[in-house]
Amino acid sequence: NILNKKGKMMTSRQAFLCGLGSLYLSLLFIFLLMDVYARPANNSALKEKAADSKDENEILPPDHLNGVKMEMDGHLNKEFHQEVFLGKEMEEFEEDSEPRKNRKKLMVIFSKVDVDNDKKISAKEMQRWIMEKTDEHFQEAVEENKMHFRAVDPDGDGHVSWDEYKIKFLASKGFNEKEIAEKIKNNEELKIDEETQEVLDNLKDRWYQADNPPPDMLLNEEEFLSFLHPEHSRGMLKFMVKEIIRDLDQDGDKKLTLSEFISLPVGTVENQQAQDIDDDWVKDRRKEFEEVIDANHDGIVTMEELEEYMDPMNEYNALNEAKQMIAVADENQNHHLELEEILKYSEYFTGSKLMDYARNVHEEF
């Protein structure tokens, strides 16, 4: 009887523990789902439905623009600091996680930024470096544009019509290219789903904006660059700002209040009631609004203020950014960055955390 009772007790206890384990896993799964649904998503109308289509990426304006502080859909660029500090070297830090090699690369970058060789980086030196790295991203976009332009200009006449682009775009969506071309040629109705049509309408608006006077609906290589990369054109930059304000502006006054800026555009998350769970996201946007974008600190961001903020080649913005980057790691408060400070805060500058930075830097020297 005693053994039977013990056996029953053990069985009950095991069942209880198993139940606890199942409950824990269920709760964990629920929290993970809440985190996924609450987190802001880059859900721009210009962003393709399937991100795994390389051909489609080549002809769609990318949502993410390197060296620009805000995405096309109004989300902050989380990698901006790394992009303007590392430039093309950013991929090397992502691919190579070996701390010793990353340390050496970071030391080389430090010496390049430190133009006067005084073993510390000033705000002016950092500003010059940021401008240089931003221009590097620009040149990279120009080179990529040449390849993408050739892909949509099969006859090589140096111009792409809206219909030529539309055919290539729909082909990348899985439509039969020859059938689509024939129907467009004969002005026949295209059977396109509502979502694809919405993307096409937005692209056509962008196409109009990139078509420099006199408007002929034909884009040359330079105009096509403006279409894919609006940061290269002042006119297109204005258009991008209008789109962002249109998405965020709730009262229609063509300006943004703080509450509008920290609220997600309708439809960008599947669980709107849970959007305020992501406190870090809200905190980042609040700080950017109050300390950077709202230049005159009147609590309102105008189109002009947002345009200045979005302009990647704005020297004042670059200097302001340089000062902010220095402030993050300036432990001795001398308004400069020493090598040890950059190594210690490597994750901020490179996305890569270096272990035992102090001991290792002395080894290098």
CSV table of C-alpha atoms in Angstrom, one decimal:
chain,number,residue,atom,x,y,z
A,1,ASN,CA,0.0,0.0,0.0
A,2,ILE,CA,2.8,2.3,0.9
A,3,LEU,CA,4.5,1.6,-2.4
A,4,ASN,CA,1.3,2.2,-4.3
A,5,LYS,CA,0.8,5.5,-2.5
A,6,LYS,CA,4.4,6.5,-3.2
A,7,GLY,CA,3.9,5.5,-6.9
A,8,LYS,CA,0.7,7.5,-7.1
A,9,MET,CA,2.4,10.5,-5.4
A,10,MET,CA,5.3,10.3,-7.9
A,11,THR,CA,2.9,10.0,-10.8
A,12,SER,CA,0.9,13.0,-9.6
A,13,ARG,CA,4.1,15.0,-9.0
A,14,GLN,CA,5.4,14.2,-12.5
A,15,ALA,CA,2.0,15.1,-14.1
A,16,PHE,CA,2.1,18.4,-12.1
A,17,LEU,CA,5.6,19.2,-13.3
A,18,CYS,CA,4.7,18.3,-16.9
A,19,GLY,CA,1.7,20.5,-16.6
A,20,LEU,CA,3.9,23.4,-15.4
A,21,GLY,CA,6.3,22.8,-18.2
A,22,SER,CA,3.5,22.8,-20.8
A,23,LEU,CA,2.0,26.0,-19.2
A,24,TYR,CA,5.4,27.7,-19.3
A,25,LEU,CA,5.9,26.8,-23.0
A,26,SER,CA,2.4,28.0,-23.8
A,27,LEU,CA,3.0,31.3,-22.1
A,28,LEU,CA,6.4,31.7,-23.8
A,29,PHE,CA,4.8,31.1,-27.2
A,30,ILE,CA,2.1,33.7,-26.4
A,31,PHE,CA,4.7,36.3,-25.3
A,32,LEU,CA,6.7,35.7,-28.5
A,33,LEU,CA,3.6,36.2,-30.6
A,34,MET,CA,2.8,39.4,-28.8
A,35,ASP,CA,6.3,40.6,-29.4
A,36,VAL,CA,6.1,39.8,-33.1
A,37,TYR,CA,2.7,41.5,-33.6
A,38,ALA,CA,3.5,44.5,-31.4
A,39,ARG,CA,6.8,45.3,-33.1
A,40,PRO,CA,6.6,48.0,-35.8
A,41,ALA,CA,7.0,46.5,-39.3
A,42,ASN,CA,8.4,48.2,-42.4
A,43,ASN,CA,5.2,47.7,-44.4
A,44,SER,CA,5.6,50.4,-47.1
A,45,ALA,CA,3.3,50.2,-50.1
A,46,LEU,CA,6.4,50.3,-52.2
A,47,LYS,CA,7.9,47.3,-50.5
A,48,GLU,CA,7.5,44.0,-52.3
A,49,LYS,CA,5.2,41.3,-50.9
A,50,ALA,CA,8.0,38.6,-51.1
A,51,ALA,CA,11.4,39.8,-50.1
A,52,ASP,CA,13.1,36.7,-51.5
A,53,SER,CA,12.7,37.8,-55.2
A,54,LYS,CA,16.1,39.1,-56.3
A,55,ASP,CA,14.7,40.3,-59.7
A,56,GLU,CA,12.0,42.2,-58.0
A,57,ASN,CA,14.4,43.9,-55.6
A,58,GLU,CA,16.3,45.2,-58.7
A,59,ILE,CA,13.4,47.1,-60.2
A,60,LEU,CA,11.5,48.2,-57.1
A,61,PRO,CA,12.6,51.4,-55.2
A,62,PRO,CA,14.2,49.9,-52.1
A,63,ASP,CA,12.5,50.7,-48.8
A,64,HIS,CA,16.0,50.9,-47.1
A,65,LEU,CA,18.3,53.6,-48.2
A,66,ASN,CA,21.9,53.5,-47.0
A,67,GLY,CA,23.1,56.6,-45.2
A,68,VAL,CA,19.6,58.1,-44.8
A,69,LYS,CA,18.3,58.5,-41.3
A,70,MET,CA,14.7,57.6,-42.1
A,71,GLU,CA,13.2,54.9,-44.3
A,72,MET,CA,10.8,55.6,-47.2
A,73,ASP,CA,7.9,54.5,-45.0
A,74,GLY,CA,8.7,56.8,-42.1
A,75,HIS,CA,10.5,54.2,-39.9
A,76,LEU,CA,13.9,55.2,-38.4
A,77,ASN,CA,16.9,53.6,-39.9
A,78,LYS,CA,18.3,51.5,-37.1
A,79,GLU,CA,21.6,50.9,-38.9
A,80,PHE,CA,22.3,54.5,-39.7
A,81,HIS,CA,25.2,55.0,-37.3
A,82,GLN,CA,27.0,51.9,-38.6
A,83,GLU,CA,26.4,53.0,-42.2
A,84,VAL,CA,27.9,56.4,-41.8
A,85,PHE,CA,30.8,55.2,-39.7
A,86,LEU,CA,31.8,52.0,-41.6
A,87,GLY,CA,30.6,52.7,-45.2
A,88,LYS,CA,31.5,49.7,-47.4
A,89,GLU,CA,33.3,48.1,-44.5
A,90,MET,CA,30.0,47.4,-42.8
A,91,GLU,CA,29.6,44.1,-44.5
A,92,GLU,CA,33.0,42.9,-43.3
A,93,PHE,CA,32.0,43.5,-39.7
A,94,GLU,CA,28.8,41.6,-40.2
A,95,GLU,CA,30.5,38.6,-41.9
A,96,ASP,CA,33.6,38.5,-39.7
A,97,SER,CA,32.8,38.1,-36.0
A,98,GLU,CA,36.3,37.4,-34.8
A,99,PRO,CA,37.0,40.2,-32.2
A,100,ARG,CA,40.8,40.4,-32.8
A,101,LYS,CA,40.3,41.1,-36.6
A,102,ASN,CA,37.4,43.5,-35.9
A,103,ARG,CA,39.6,45.4,-33.4
A,104,LYS,CA,42.4,45.8,-36.0
A,105,LYS,CA,39.8,47.1,-38.6
A,106,LEU,CA,38.4,49.5,-36.1
A,107,MET,CA,41.9,50.8,-35.3
A,108,VAL,CA,42.6,51.4,-39.0
A,109,ILE,CA,39.3,53.3,-39.3
A,110,PHE,CA,40.2,55.4,-36.2
A,111,SER,CA,43.5,56.4,-37.8
A,112,LYS,CA,41.7,57.4,-41.0
A,113,VAL,CA,39.2,59.6,-39.2
A,114,ASP,CA,41.9,61.1,-37.0
A,115,VAL,CA,43.3,63.4,-39.8
A,116,ASP,CA,45.6,65.5,-37.6
A,117,ASN,CA,47.0,62.4,-35.9
A,118,ASP,CA,46.5,63.7,-32.3
A,119,LYS,CA,45.1,60.3,-31.2
A,120,LYS,CA,41.6,61.7,-30.7
A,121,ILE,CA,38.6,62.4,-33.0
A,122,SER,CA,37.0,65.8,-33.0
A,123,ALA,CA,33.4,66.6,-34.1
A,124,LYS,CA,34.8,68.2,-37.3
A,125,GLU,CA,36.8,65.1,-38.1
A,126,MET,CA,33.8,62.9,-37.5
A,127,GLN,CA,31.7,65.2,-39.7
A,128,ARG,CA,34.1,65.0,-42.6
A,129,TRP,CA,34.2,61.2,-42.2
A,130,ILE,CA,30.3,61.0,-42.1
A,131,MET,CA,30.1,63.1,-45.3
A,132,GLU,CA,32.7,60.9,-47.0
A,133,LYS,CA,30.9,57.6,-46.1
A,134,THR,CA,27.5,59.0,-47.1
A,135,ASP,CA,29.0,59.9,-50.5
A,136,GLU,CA,30.4,56.4,-50.7
A,137,HIS,CA,26.8,55.0,-50.4
A,138,PHE,CA,25.7,57.4,-53.1
A,139,GLN,CA,28.3,56.2,-55.5
A,140,GLU,CA,27.4,52.6,-54.7
A,141,ALA,CA,23.8,53.4,-55.6
A,142,VAL,CA,24.8,55.0,-58.9
A,143,GLU,CA,26.8,51.9,-59.9
A,144,GLU,CA,23.9,49.6,-59.0
A,145,ASN,CA,21.5,51.8,-60.9
A,146,LYS,CA,23.5,51.3,-64.1
A,147,MET,CA,22.9,47.6,-63.8
A,148,HIS,CA,19.3,47.9,-62.9
A,149,PHE,CA,18.7,50.4,-65.7
A,150,ARG,CA,20.1,47.9,-68.3
A,151,ALA,CA,17.7,45.3,-66.9
A,152,VAL,CA,14.6,47.4,-67.7
A,153,ASP,CA,16.0,48.9,-70.9
A,154,PRO,CA,16.3,45.8,-73.1
A,155,ASP,CA,16.4,47.7,-76.4
A,156,GLY,CA,19.3,49.9,-75.1
A,157,ASP,CA,17.9,53.2,-76.4
A,158,GLY,CA,18.8,55.0,-73.2
A,159,HIS,CA,15.2,55.6,-72.2
A,160,VAL,CA,12.6,53.5,-70.3
A,161,SER,CA,8.9,54.1,-70.8
A,162,TRP,CA,6.4,53.5,-68.1
A,163,ASP,CA,4.9,50.6,-70.0
A,164,GLU,CA,8.4,49.0,-70.4
A,165,TYR,CA,8.9,49.3,-66.6
A,166,LYS,CA,5.4,48.1,-65.9
A,167,ILE,CA,5.9,44.9,-68.0
A,168,LYS,CA,9.2,44.1,-66.2
A,169,PHE,CA,7.6,44.8,-62.8
A,170,LEU,CA,4.6,42.5,-63.4
A,171,ALA,CA,6.9,39.8,-64.8
A,172,SER,CA,8.8,39.9,-61.5
A,173,LYS,CA,5.5,39.4,-59.8
A,174,GLY,CA,5.0,36.1,-61.7
A,175,PHE,CA,2.9,37.4,-64.6
A,176,ASN,CA,3.7,36.1,-68.1
A,177,GLU,CA,5.9,38.8,-69.7
A,178,LYS,CA,4.8,38.2,-73.3
A,179,GLU,CA,1.1,38.1,-72.5
A,180,ILE,CA,1.3,41.3,-70.4
A,181,ALA,CA,3.3,43.1,-73.2
A,182,GLU,CA,0.7,42.0,-75.8
A,183,LYS,CA,-2.2,43.2,-73.7
A,184,ILE,CA,-0.6,46.6,-72.9
A,185,LYS,CA,0.2,47.0,-76.6
A,186,ASN,CA,-3.4,46.3,-77.5
A,187,ASN,CA,-4.8,48.4,-74.6
A,188,GLU,CA,-6.5,45.3,-73.2
A,189,GLU,CA,-7.6,45.2,-69.6
A,190,LEU,CA,-5.0,43.6,-67.2
A,191,LYS,CA,-6.4,41.3,-64.5
A,192,ILE,CA,-4.3,42.4,-61.6
A,193,ASP,CA,-5.0,41.8,-57.9
A,194,GLU,CA,-5.9,44.8,-55.7
A,195,GLU,CA,-2.6,44.8,-53.8
A,196,THR,CA,-0.4,44.7,-56.9
A,197,GLN,CA,-2.5,47.5,-58.5
A,198,GLU,CA,-2.0,49.6,-55.4
A,199,VAL,CA,1.8,49.2,-55.6
A,200,LEU,CA,1.6,50.0,-59.3
A,201,ASP,CA,-0.3,53.2,-58.6
A,202,ASN,CA,2.2,54.3,-56.1
A,203,LEU,CA,5.1,53.5,-58.5
A,204,LYS,CA,3.4,55.5,-61.2
A,205,ASP,CA,3.2,58.6,-59.0
A,206,ARG,CA,6.9,58.2,-58.2
A,207,TRP,CA,7.6,57.8,-61.9
A,208,TYR,CA,5.8,61.1,-62.7
A,209,GLN,CA,7.9,62.8,-60.0
A,210,ALA,CA,11.2,61.5,-61.4
A,211,ASP,CA,10.3,62.5,-64.9
A,212,ASN,CA,12.1,65.8,-65.3
A,213,PRO,CA,10.6,68.5,-67.6
A,214,PRO,CA,9.5,68.3,-70.3
A,215,PRO,CA,7.4,65.3,-69.0
A,216,ASP,CA,7.3,62.5,-71.5
A,217,MET,CA,6.9,59.5,-69.2
A,218,LEU,CA,10.4,58.3,-70.4
A,219,LEU,CA,13.1,58.1,-67.8
A,220,ASN,CA,16.8,58.2,-68.7
A,221,GLU,CA,19.4,56.7,-66.5
A,222,GLU,CA,19.7,59.8,-64.3
A,223,GLU,CA,16.0,60.1,-63.9
A,224,PHE,CA,15.7,56.3,-63.2
A,225,LEU,CA,18.3,56.8,-60.4
A,226,SER,CA,16.0,59.5,-58.8
A,227,PHE,CA,13.1,57.0,-59.2
A,228,LEU,CA,15.0,54.2,-57.3
A,229,HIS,CA,16.9,56.5,-54.9
A,230,PRO,CA,15.1,59.8,-54.1
A,231,GLU,CA,17.9,60.9,-51.8
A,232,HIS,CA,19.8,61.7,-55.0
A,233,SER,CA,17.3,64.4,-56.1
A,234,ARG,CA,16.1,67.4,-54.1
A,235,GLY,CA,12.8,67.2,-55.9
A,236,MET,CA,12.3,63.5,-55.1
A,237,LEU,CA,13.4,64.2,-51.6
A,238,LYS,CA,10.5,66.6,-51.3
A,239,PHE,CA,8.2,63.9,-52.7
A,240,MET,CA,9.4,61.3,-50.2
A,241,VAL,CA,8.8,63.8,-47.3
A,242,LYS,CA,5.3,64.4,-48.6
A,243,GLU,CA,4.6,60.6,-48.6
A,244,ILE,CA,5.9,60.2,-45.1
A,245,ILE,CA,3.9,63.1,-43.7
A,246,ARG,CA,0.8,61.8,-45.6
A,247,ASP,CA,1.2,58.4,-43.9
A,248,LEU,CA,1.7,59.9,-40.4
A,249,ASP,CA,-0.4,63.1,-40.5
A,250,GLN,CA,-3.7,62.3,-38.7
A,251,ASP,CA,-5.4,65.7,-38.8
A,252,GLY,CA,-4.5,66.7,-42.3
A,253,ASP,CA,-2.6,69.9,-41.5
A,254,LYS,CA,0.6,68.6,-43.4
A,255,LYS,CA,2.6,68.9,-40.2
A,256,LEU,CA,3.6,66.4,-37.6
A,257,THR,CA,3.0,66.6,-33.8
A,258,LEU,CA,5.0,64.4,-31.4
A,259,SER,CA,1.9,62.1,-30.9
A,260,GLU,CA,1.5,61.7,-34.7
A,261,PHE,CA,5.2,60.9,-35.1
A,262,ILE,CA,5.3,58.2,-32.4
A,263,SER,CA,2.1,56.6,-33.6
A,264,LEU,CA,2.4,53.9,-36.2
A,265,PRO,CA,0.8,54.4,-39.6
A,266,VAL,CA,-2.5,52.5,-39.9
A,267,GLY,CA,-2.0,49.0,-41.1
A,268,THR,CA,1.7,48.7,-40.3
A,269,VAL,CA,1.2,46.2,-37.5
A,270,GLU,CA,-1.4,43.4,-37.3
A,271,ASN,CA,-2.2,44.1,-33.7
A,272,GLN,CA,-2.8,47.8,-33.4
A,273,GLN,CA,-3.9,47.6,-29.7
A,274,ALA,CA,-0.5,46.2,-28.8
A,275,GLN,CA,1.6,48.7,-30.7
A,276,ASP,CA,2.6,50.6,-27.6
A,277,ILE,CA,4.3,47.5,-26.1
A,278,ASP,CA,7.4,48.3,-28.0
A,279,ASP,CA,8.7,51.0,-25.6
A,280,ASP,CA,12.1,51.2,-27.1
A,281,TRP,CA,10.7,52.0,-30.5
A,282,VAL,CA,8.5,54.8,-29.1
A,283,LYS,CA,11.4,56.1,-27.0
A,284,ASP,CA,13.8,56.3,-30.0
A,285,ARG,CA,11.2,58.2,-32.1
A,286,ARG,CA,10.4,60.6,-29.3
A,287,LYS,CA,14.1,61.4,-28.8
A,288,GLU,CA,14.7,61.9,-32.6
A,289,PHE,CA,11.6,64.1,-32.9
A,290,GLU,CA,12.4,66.3,-29.9
A,291,GLU,CA,16.2,66.5,-30.1
A,292,VAL,CA,16.9,66.4,-33.9
A,293,ILE,CA,14.0,66.8,-36.3
A,294,ASP,CA,12.1,69.6,-34.6
A,295,ALA,CA,14.8,72.2,-35.2
A,296,ASN,CA,13.1,75.1,-33.5
A,297,HIS,CA,11.7,73.0,-30.7
A,298,ASP,CA,8.1,74.3,-31.1
A,299,GLY,CA,6.6,70.8,-30.8
A,300,ILE,CA,5.7,70.7,-34.5
A,301,VAL,CA,7.6,69.2,-37.4
A,302,THR,CA,7.0,71.0,-40.8
A,303,MET,CA,7.8,69.6,-44.2
A,304,GLU,CA,10.8,71.9,-44.4
A,305,GLU,CA,12.2,70.6,-41.1
A,306,LEU,CA,11.6,67.0,-42.2
A,307,GLU,CA,13.3,67.6,-45.5
A,308,GLU,CA,16.4,69.1,-43.9
A,309,TYR,CA,16.5,66.1,-41.6
A,310,MET,CA,16.1,63.6,-44.5
A,311,ASP,CA,18.8,65.3,-46.6
A,312,PRO,CA,21.8,63.0,-46.2
A,313,MET,CA,24.2,65.6,-47.6
A,314,ASN,CA,23.2,68.3,-45.2
A,315,GLU,CA,26.5,69.4,-43.6
A,316,TYR,CA,24.8,70.8,-40.4
A,317,ASN,CA,23.0,67.5,-39.9
A,318,ALA,CA,26.4,65.6,-40.3
A,319,LEU,CA,28.0,67.8,-37.7
A,320,ASN,CA,25.1,67.3,-35.3
A,321,GLU,CA,25.3,63.6,-35.9
A,322,ALA,CA,29.0,63.7,-35.3
A,323,LYS,CA,28.5,65.4,-31.9
A,324,GLN,CA,25.8,62.9,-30.9
A,325,MET,CA,28.0,59.9,-31.9
A,326,ILE,CA,30.9,61.4,-29.8
A,327,ALA,CA,28.6,62.0,-26.8
A,328,VAL,CA,27.6,58.3,-26.7
A,329,ALA,CA,31.2,57.1,-26.0
A,330,ASP,CA,32.9,60.2,-24.6
A,331,GLU,CA,33.5,58.8,-21.1
A,332,ASN,CA,36.1,61.4,-20.1
A,333,GLN,CA,33.9,64.3,-21.3
A,334,ASN,CA,36.5,66.0,-23.4
A,335,HIS,CA,34.2,66.2,-26.5
A,336,HIS,CA,36.6,64.0,-28.4
A,337,LEU,CA,36.8,60.2,-29.0
A,338,GLU,CA,39.9,58.3,-28.0
A,339,LEU,CA,40.6,54.8,-29.5
A,340,GLU,CA,39.8,53.1,-26.2
A,341,GLU,CA,36.4,54.8,-26.1
A,342,ILE,CA,35.5,53.6,-29.6
A,343,LEU,CA,36.7,50.1,-28.8
A,344,LYS,CA,34.6,50.0,-25.7
A,345,TYR,CA,31.5,51.2,-27.5
A,346,SER,CA,32.2,49.2,-30.6
A,347,GLU,CA,28.7,47.8,-30.8
A,348,TYR,CA,27.3,51.3,-31.3
A,349,PHE,CA,29.7,52.1,-34.1
A,350,THR,CA,30.0,48.7,-35.8
A,351,GLY,CA,27.2,46.5,-34.5
A,352,SER,CA,30.0,44.2,-33.3
A,353,LYS,CA,30.8,43.8,-29.6
A,354,LEU,CA,34.5,43.5,-28.8
A,355,MET,CA,35.4,41.4,-25.6
A,356,ASP,CA,38.2,42.4,-23.3
A,357,TYR,CA,38.8,45.6,-25.3
A,358,ALA,CA,41.1,47.2,-22.8
A,359,ARG,CA,43.5,44.3,-22.4
A,360,ASN,CA,43.6,43.6,-26.1
A,361,VAL,CA,44.2,47.2,-27.2
A,362,HIS,CA,47.3,47.3,-25.0
A,363,GLU,CA,48.4,44.1,-26.6
A,364,GLU,CA,48.1,45.7,-30.0
A,365,PHE,CA,50.2,48.7,-28.9
